[in-house]
Short mmCIF file of the C-alpha atoms (twelve columns), coordinates in Angstrom:
data_MODEL
# 
_entry.id   MODEL 
# 
loop_
_atom_site.group_PDB 
_atom_site.id 
_atom_site.type_symbol 
_atom_site.label_atom_id 
_atom_site.label_alt_id 
_atom_site.label_comp_id 
_atom_site.label_asym_id 
_atom_site.label_seq_id 
_atom_site.Cartn_x 
_atom_site.Cartn_y 
_atom_site.Cartn_z 
_atom_site.pdbx_PDB_model_num 
ATOM 1   C CA . MET A 1   -18.308 -83.348  110.871 1 
ATOM 2   C CA . ILE A 2   -19.692 -86.159  108.977 1 
ATOM 3   C CA . THR A 3   -19.945 -85.582  105.422 1 
ATOM 4   C CA . ILE A 4   -21.671 -87.739  103.432 1 
ATOM 5   C CA . LYS A 5   -20.317 -88.012  99.436  1 
ATOM 6   C CA . SER A 6   -22.090 -86.476  96.244  1 
ATOM 7   C CA . ALA A 7   -21.489 -88.751  93.194  1 
ATOM 8   C CA . HIS A 8   -19.145 -86.815  92.048  1 
ATOM 9   C CA . GLU A 9   -16.774 -86.430  95.833  1 
ATOM 10  C CA . ILE A 10  -16.970 -90.809  95.853  1 
ATOM 11  C CA . GLU A 11  -15.621 -91.281  91.863  1 
ATOM 12  C CA . LEU A 12  -12.799 -88.722  92.491  1 
ATOM 13  C CA . MET A 13  -11.898 -90.639  96.168  1 
ATOM 14  C CA . ARG A 14  -12.459 -94.072  94.145  1 
ATOM 15  C CA . LYS A 15  -9.461  -92.739  91.428  1 
ATOM 16  C CA . ALA A 16  -7.735  -91.657  95.111  1 
ATOM 17  C CA . ASN A 17  -7.851  -94.642  96.232  1 
ATOM 18  C CA . GLN A 18  -7.148  -96.753  92.884  1 
ATOM 19  C CA . ILE A 19  -3.557  -95.506  92.396  1 
ATOM 20  C CA . VAL A 20  -2.886  -95.364  96.125  1 
ATOM 21  C CA . ARG A 21  -3.877  -99.337  95.672  1 
ATOM 22  C CA . ASP A 22  -0.786  -99.916  92.672  1 
ATOM 23  C CA . THR A 23  1.937   -97.522  94.899  1 
ATOM 24  C CA . LEU A 24  1.037   -100.042 97.080  1 
ATOM 25  C CA . ALA A 25  1.788   -103.130 94.477  1 
ATOM 26  C CA . LEU A 26  4.637   -101.600 93.812  1 
ATOM 27  C CA . LEU A 27  6.347   -101.138 96.652  1 
ATOM 28  C CA . GLU A 28  4.972   -104.742 97.705  1 
ATOM 29  C CA . GLU A 29  7.407   -106.125 94.386  1 
ATOM 30  C CA . ASN A 30  10.058  -103.994 95.593  1 
ATOM 31  C CA . VAL A 31  10.441  -104.819 99.259  1 
ATOM 32  C CA . LYS A 32  13.226  -107.236 99.349  1 
ATOM 33  C CA . GLU A 33  15.855  -107.910 101.734 1 
ATOM 34  C CA . GLY A 34  18.552  -105.109 101.264 1 
ATOM 35  C CA . VAL A 35  16.264  -102.572 100.253 1 
ATOM 36  C CA . THR A 36  15.812  -99.131  102.122 1 
ATOM 37  C CA . THR A 37  12.791  -97.460  103.025 1 
ATOM 38  C CA . ALA A 38  13.836  -94.007  101.973 1 
ATOM 39  C CA . ARG A 39  14.058  -95.553  98.385  1 
ATOM 40  C CA . LEU A 40  11.001  -97.068  98.846  1 
ATOM 41  C CA . ASP A 41  9.513   -93.521  100.296 1 
ATOM 42  C CA . ARG A 42  10.597  -92.280  96.491  1 
ATOM 43  C CA . LEU A 43  9.303   -94.912  94.271  1 
ATOM 44  C CA . ALA A 44  5.894   -94.286  96.110  1 
ATOM 45  C CA . ARG A 45  6.245   -90.500  96.160  1 
ATOM 46  C CA . GLU A 46  7.305   -90.436  92.010  1 
ATOM 47  C CA . TYR A 47  4.729   -92.990  91.293  1 
ATOM 48  C CA . ILE A 48  1.696   -91.090  92.636  1 
ATOM 49  C CA . THR A 49  3.150   -88.376  91.396  1 
ATOM 50  C CA . ARG A 50  3.279   -89.681  87.397  1 
ATOM 51  C CA . CYS A 51  -0.465  -90.433  88.104  1 
ATOM 52  C CA . GLY A 52  -1.673  -86.458  88.222  1 
ATOM 53  C CA . ALA A 53  -1.629  -87.154  92.354  1 
ATOM 54  C CA . VAL A 54  -0.076  -85.919  95.417  1 
ATOM 55  C CA . PRO A 55  1.778   -87.861  98.536  1 
ATOM 56  C CA . SER A 56  -1.302  -86.653  101.065 1 
ATOM 57  C CA . PHE A 57  0.868   -87.318  103.817 1 
ATOM 58  C CA . LEU A 58  4.105   -85.551  102.667 1 
ATOM 59  C CA . GLY A 59  4.448   -82.889  104.607 1 
ATOM 60  C CA . TYR A 60  1.655   -84.000  106.921 1 
ATOM 61  C CA . ASN A 61  1.657   -82.415  110.339 1 
ATOM 62  C CA . GLY A 62  5.012   -81.679  109.599 1 
ATOM 63  C CA . PHE A 63  5.474   -85.547  108.258 1 
ATOM 64  C CA . PRO A 64  9.182   -85.654  106.205 1 
ATOM 65  C CA . ALA A 65  8.247   -88.790  104.260 1 
ATOM 66  C CA . SER A 66  5.867   -90.095  101.275 1 
ATOM 67  C CA . ILE A 67  4.733   -93.217  103.438 1 
ATOM 68  C CA . CYS A 68  5.578   -94.609  106.420 1 
ATOM 69  C CA . THR A 69  6.907   -97.251  106.246 1 
ATOM 70  C CA . SER A 70  7.349   -100.208 110.185 1 
ATOM 71  C CA . ILE A 71  9.313   -102.609 111.007 1 
ATOM 72  C CA . ASN A 72  8.894   -105.510 113.311 1 
ATOM 73  C CA . GLU A 73  7.546   -104.058 116.498 1 
ATOM 74  C CA . GLN A 74  7.455   -100.509 114.610 1 
ATOM 75  C CA . VAL A 75  3.212   -100.627 114.875 1 
ATOM 76  C CA . VAL A 76  2.582   -97.465  112.912 1 
ATOM 77  C CA . HIS A 77  4.535   -94.037  111.224 1 
ATOM 78  C CA . GLY A 78  7.544   -95.529  110.947 1 
ATOM 79  C CA . ILE A 79  10.153  -92.222  109.002 1 
ATOM 80  C CA . PRO A 80  11.645  -94.297  105.547 1 
ATOM 81  C CA . SER A 81  15.479  -93.254  105.606 1 
ATOM 82  C CA . GLU A 82  18.811  -94.207  103.460 1 
ATOM 83  C CA . LYS A 83  19.836  -96.174  107.142 1 
ATOM 84  C CA . VAL A 84  17.435  -98.615  107.207 1 
ATOM 85  C CA . PHE A 85  18.534  -101.335 105.651 1 
ATOM 86  C CA . VAL A 86  15.531  -103.815 105.274 1 
ATOM 87  C CA . LYS A 87  15.787  -107.478 106.025 1 
ATOM 88  C CA . GLU A 88  15.325  -111.099 105.053 1 
ATOM 89  C CA . GLY A 89  12.174  -112.978 107.763 1 
ATOM 90  C CA . ASP A 90  11.328  -108.535 108.540 1 
ATOM 91  C CA . ILE A 91  7.968   -107.752 108.344 1 
ATOM 92  C CA . VAL A 92  7.298   -103.899 107.215 1 
ATOM 93  C CA . SER A 93  4.513   -101.973 107.265 1 
ATOM 94  C CA . VAL A 94  3.461   -99.558  104.852 1 
ATOM 95  C CA . ASP A 95  1.674   -96.204  104.519 1 
ATOM 96  C CA . CYS A 96  -0.211  -94.257  101.832 1 
ATOM 97  C CA . GLY A 97  -2.206  -91.869  100.997 1 
ATOM 98  C CA . SER A 98  -2.371  -89.547  97.201  1 
ATOM 99  C CA . ILE A 99  -4.576  -86.908  96.984  1 
ATOM 100 C CA . TYR A 100 -6.545  -87.160  93.785  1 
ATOM 101 C CA . LYS A 101 -8.383  -83.293  92.366  1 
ATOM 102 C CA . GLY A 102 -9.231  -82.663  96.514  1 
ATOM 103 C CA . TYR A 103 -9.805  -86.021  97.596  1 
ATOM 104 C CA . ASN A 104 -7.966  -88.650  99.701  1 
ATOM 105 C CA . GLY A 105 -7.825  -92.229  99.013  1 
ATOM 106 C CA . ASP A 106 -5.508  -94.233  101.979 1 
ATOM 107 C CA . ALA A 107 -4.774  -97.684  102.687 1 
ATOM 108 C CA . ALA A 108 -1.449  -99.892  104.583 1 
ATOM 109 C CA . ARG A 109 -0.158  -103.231 103.916 1 
ATOM 110 C CA . THR A 110 1.758   -105.653 105.661 1 
ATOM 111 C CA . PHE A 111 4.883   -107.288 103.403 1 
ATOM 112 C CA . ALA A 112 7.059   -110.721 104.543 1 
ATOM 113 C CA . VAL A 113 10.416  -110.463 103.563 1 
ATOM 114 C CA . GLY A 114 11.874  -113.108 101.974 1 
ATOM 115 C CA . LYS A 115 11.251  -116.379 105.374 1 
ATOM 116 C CA . VAL A 116 9.357   -114.972 107.974 1 
ATOM 117 C CA . SER A 117 8.530   -117.187 110.900 1 
ATOM 118 C CA . GLU A 118 5.553   -118.865 111.035 1 
ATOM 119 C CA . GLU A 119 4.263   -116.917 113.651 1 
ATOM 120 C CA . LYS A 120 4.963   -113.516 111.798 1 
ATOM 121 C CA . SER A 121 3.198   -114.676 109.229 1 
ATOM 122 C CA . LYS A 122 -0.288  -115.661 111.130 1 
ATOM 123 C CA . LEU A 123 -0.365  -111.842 112.482 1 
ATOM 124 C CA . ILE A 124 -0.388  -110.577 109.244 1 
ATOM 125 C CA . GLU A 125 -2.870  -113.159 107.638 1 
ATOM 126 C CA . ALA A 126 -4.934  -111.913 111.247 1 
ATOM 127 C CA . THR A 127 -4.819  -108.583 110.496 1 
ATOM 128 C CA . LYS A 128 -5.751  -108.979 107.240 1 
ATOM 129 C CA . GLN A 129 -8.727  -111.140 108.459 1 
ATOM 130 C CA . SER A 130 -9.842  -108.510 111.045 1 
ATOM 131 C CA . PHE A 131 -11.000 -105.430 108.669 1 
ATOM 132 C CA . PHE A 132 -12.668 -107.863 106.017 1 
ATOM 133 C CA . GLU A 133 -14.186 -109.617 109.910 1 
ATOM 134 C CA . GLY A 134 -14.992 -105.787 110.260 1 
ATOM 135 C CA . VAL A 135 -15.784 -105.125 106.485 1 
ATOM 136 C CA . LYS A 136 -18.446 -108.223 106.150 1 
ATOM 137 C CA . ILE A 137 -21.043 -107.181 108.520 1 
ATOM 138 C CA . LEU A 138 -21.138 -102.782 107.466 1 
ATOM 139 C CA . LYS A 139 -24.149 -101.816 105.980 1 
ATOM 140 C CA . GLU A 140 -26.155 -98.144  106.343 1 
ATOM 141 C CA . GLY A 141 -26.665 -98.194  110.205 1 
ATOM 142 C CA . VAL A 142 -24.409 -100.632 111.553 1 
ATOM 143 C CA . ARG A 143 -23.458 -98.939  114.218 1 
ATOM 144 C CA . LEU A 144 -19.179 -97.883  114.351 1 
ATOM 145 C CA . GLY A 145 -19.411 -100.072 117.561 1 
ATOM 146 C CA . ASP A 146 -19.954 -103.232 116.019 1 
ATOM 147 C CA . LEU A 147 -17.523 -102.336 114.149 1 
ATOM 148 C CA . GLY A 148 -15.055 -102.700 116.341 1 
ATOM 149 C CA . HIS A 149 -16.405 -105.164 118.371 1 
ATOM 150 C CA . ALA A 150 -16.570 -107.761 115.432 1 
ATOM 151 C CA . ILE A 151 -12.903 -107.116 114.643 1 
ATOM 152 C CA . GLN A 152 -11.510 -106.326 117.765 1 
ATOM 153 C CA . THR A 153 -13.166 -110.344 118.618 1 
ATOM 154 C CA . TYR A 154 -11.577 -111.884 115.800 1 
ATOM 155 C CA . ALA A 155 -8.430  -110.392 116.683 1 
ATOM 156 C CA . GLU A 156 -8.397  -111.636 120.504 1 
ATOM 157 C CA . SER A 157 -10.155 -114.794 119.816 1 
ATOM 158 C CA . LEU A 158 -6.238  -115.742 118.174 1 
ATOM 159 C CA . GLY A 159 -4.550  -114.262 121.093 1 
ATOM 160 C CA . TYR A 160 -4.161  -110.689 119.471 1 
ATOM 161 C CA . GLY A 161 -3.917  -107.082 121.313 1 
ATOM 162 C CA . VAL A 162 -5.545  -105.144 119.346 1 
ATOM 163 C CA . VAL A 163 -3.793  -101.632 119.600 1 
ATOM 164 C CA . ARG A 164 -6.262  -99.117  120.921 1 
ATOM 165 C CA . ALA A 165 -4.217  -96.143  121.407 1 
ATOM 166 C CA . LEU A 166 -4.526  -95.184  117.669 1 
ATOM 167 C CA . VAL A 167 -8.149  -95.635  115.084 1 
ATOM 168 C CA . GLY A 168 -9.070  -94.921  111.690 1 
ATOM 169 C CA . HIS A 169 -10.852 -92.177  110.614 1 
ATOM 170 C CA . GLY A 170 -13.145 -90.520  108.051 1 
ATOM 171 C CA . ILE A 171 -12.303 -89.870  105.473 1 
ATOM 172 C CA . GLY A 172 -12.511 -86.937  101.968 1 
ATOM 173 C CA . LYS A 173 -10.998 -83.899  101.099 1 
ATOM 174 C CA . ASN A 174 -9.347  -83.866  104.147 1 
ATOM 175 C CA . MET A 175 -7.538  -86.939  104.950 1 
ATOM 176 C CA . HIS A 176 -8.720  -86.926  108.421 1 
ATOM 177 C CA . GLU A 177 -12.007 -86.499  109.258 1 
ATOM 178 C CA . ASP A 178 -15.172 -87.490  111.725 1 
ATOM 179 C CA . PRO A 179 -15.575 -90.067  112.590 1 
ATOM 180 C CA . GLU A 180 -12.953 -91.577  114.711 1 
ATOM 181 C CA . VAL A 181 -13.407 -95.520  113.935 1 
ATOM 182 C CA . PRO A 182 -11.635 -97.812  116.202 1 
ATOM 183 C CA . ASN A 183 -10.507 -101.856 115.833 1 
ATOM 184 C CA . TYR A 184 -12.717 -101.881 119.036 1 
ATOM 185 C CA . GLY A 185 -15.972 -101.534 120.804 1 
ATOM 186 C CA . LYS A 186 -19.429 -102.742 122.373 1 
ATOM 187 C CA . ALA A 187 -22.188 -104.221 119.934 1 
ATOM 188 C CA . GLY A 188 -25.536 -101.525 119.776 1 
ATOM 189 C CA . HIS A 189 -22.962 -98.189  120.805 1 
ATOM 190 C CA . GLY A 190 -21.764 -95.660  118.720 1 
ATOM 191 C CA . MET A 191 -22.987 -93.790  115.654 1 
ATOM 192 C CA . ARG A 192 -25.143 -95.359  113.027 1 
ATOM 193 C CA . LEU A 193 -23.184 -94.902  109.446 1 
ATOM 194 C CA . ARG A 194 -24.615 -93.368  106.612 1 
ATOM 195 C CA . LYS A 195 -24.892 -94.322  102.969 1 
ATOM 196 C CA . ASN A 196 -22.627 -92.743  100.951 1 
ATOM 197 C CA . MET A 197 -19.945 -91.917  104.464 1 
ATOM 198 C CA . THR A 198 -16.450 -92.596  103.046 1 
ATOM 199 C CA . ILE A 199 -14.165 -93.856  106.316 1 
ATOM 200 C CA . ALA A 200 -10.963 -95.801  106.465 1 
ATOM 201 C CA . ILE A 201 -10.702 -98.622  108.007 1 
ATOM 202 C CA . GLU A 202 -7.000  -100.275 109.455 1 
ATOM 203 C CA . PRO A 203 -6.743  -102.871 112.439 1 
ATOM 204 C CA . MET A 204 -2.920  -102.484 114.111 1 
ATOM 205 C CA . ILE A 205 -2.922  -106.343 115.459 1 
ATOM 206 C CA . ASN A 206 -0.135  -106.282 118.573 1 
ATOM 207 C CA . MET A 207 1.264   -110.209 118.797 1 
ATOM 208 C CA . GLY A 208 1.043   -109.267 122.871 1 
ATOM 209 C CA . THR A 209 -0.371  -106.412 124.607 1 
ATOM 210 C CA . TYR A 210 -2.046  -104.334 122.321 1 
ATOM 211 C CA . ASP A 211 0.026   -101.293 124.476 1 
ATOM 212 C CA . VAL A 212 2.020   -99.007  122.672 1 
ATOM 213 C CA . TYR A 213 4.221   -95.636  122.911 1 
ATOM 214 C CA . MET A 214 5.954   -93.474  120.990 1 
ATOM 215 C CA . LEU A 215 9.921   -93.210  120.107 1 
ATOM 216 C CA . GLU A 216 11.968  -89.702  120.364 1 
ATOM 217 C CA . ASP A 217 11.917  -88.865  116.470 1 
ATOM 218 C CA . GLY A 218 7.805   -88.110  118.024 1 
ATOM 219 C CA . TRP A 219 6.048   -90.096  115.104 1 
ATOM 220 C CA . THR A 220 6.732   -94.171  115.242 1 
ATOM 221 C CA . VAL A 221 4.878   -96.200  117.357 1 
ATOM 222 C CA . VAL A 222 5.906   -99.616  118.634 1 
ATOM 223 C CA . THR A 223 4.780   -102.041 120.474 1 
ATOM 224 C CA . ALA A 224 5.235   -101.639 123.724 1 
ATOM 225 C CA . ASP A 225 6.738   -105.614 124.856 1 
ATOM 226 C CA . GLY A 226 9.277   -105.064 121.841 1 
ATOM 227 C CA . LEU A 227 6.787   -108.197 120.074 1 
ATOM 228 C CA . PRO A 228 6.126   -107.706 116.453 1 
ATOM 229 C CA . SER A 229 2.403   -105.380 114.892 1 
ATOM 230 C CA . ALA A 230 0.804   -106.087 111.501 1 
ATOM 231 C CA . HIS A 231 -1.061  -102.806 109.781 1 
ATOM 232 C CA . TYR A 232 -3.250  -103.351 107.288 1 
ATOM 233 C CA . GLU A 233 -5.988  -100.568 106.036 1 
ATOM 234 C CA . ASN A 234 -8.679  -100.351 103.644 1 
ATOM 235 C CA . THR A 235 -11.114 -97.102  102.014 1 
ATOM 236 C CA . VAL A 236 -14.620 -97.601  102.248 1 
ATOM 237 C CA . LEU A 237 -17.748 -96.762  101.008 1 
ATOM 238 C CA . ILE A 238 -21.001 -97.208  103.436 1 
ATOM 239 C CA . LYS A 239 -23.357 -98.335  100.209 1 
ATOM 240 C CA . GLU A 240 -27.343 -99.016  101.357 1 
ATOM 241 C CA . ASP A 241 -26.427 -103.327 101.813 1 
ATOM 242 C CA . GLY A 242 -22.769 -103.170 102.004 1 
ATOM 243 C CA . VAL A 243 -19.961 -101.829 101.300 1 
ATOM 244 C CA . GLU A 244 -17.969 -100.841 98.348  1 
ATOM 245 C CA . ILE A 245 -13.905 -101.083 99.005  1 
ATOM 246 C CA . LEU A 246 -12.311 -97.906  96.976  1 
ATOM 247 C CA . SER A 247 -8.568  -99.142  98.431  1 
ATOM 248 C CA . LEU A 248 -9.119  -102.355 96.523  1 
# 
């Protein structure tokens, strides 16, 4: 069911997303060579809790951590671990969510660790820009297919693969609500977005093929060809004449 948010609900979602934004900024400062992904998870959990919120990922469908940490060829849903150390040249995608007074915030960033290859740097920037290529066409009445088409067209014009097995989503009282928000699609197709809908738009862009598969841990999704992937996500509010990006 599609939910249209009230002014009060939108204000609570702003706060939830501001907490996520600031958590990701804190993690960016700490994503350095030698840090464990478990350490990043603890920092996130402690910060979100201090802000009076709850980490929305912790325990979600059994997920054992407060953030997802996905390195290099890992696309999404990597599980933080004391055994995983971040290395120079890695790219680390961090997905983070918080619940504030019953409402969710959700965003993701991909961070470069020290000096990374030019190819990885370009991938990170293209993934971020693909989000903004989609967002700049959005306003009340735009179709979901137009959003997906804008993201897909931009990323594929640069030779990248747009993940199809995973998509964005509506968000509000629940972290995942209707509608599904693909990062690919046909212009002029799909449901029309309505004023005061809130959706999480999250391009997952691969350096090579768009094909992915899940590891035996039941969570971590990786690229089929072993090439790197990047992730960029924000929660946005649909407005009459554009959008408000709640997690920036």
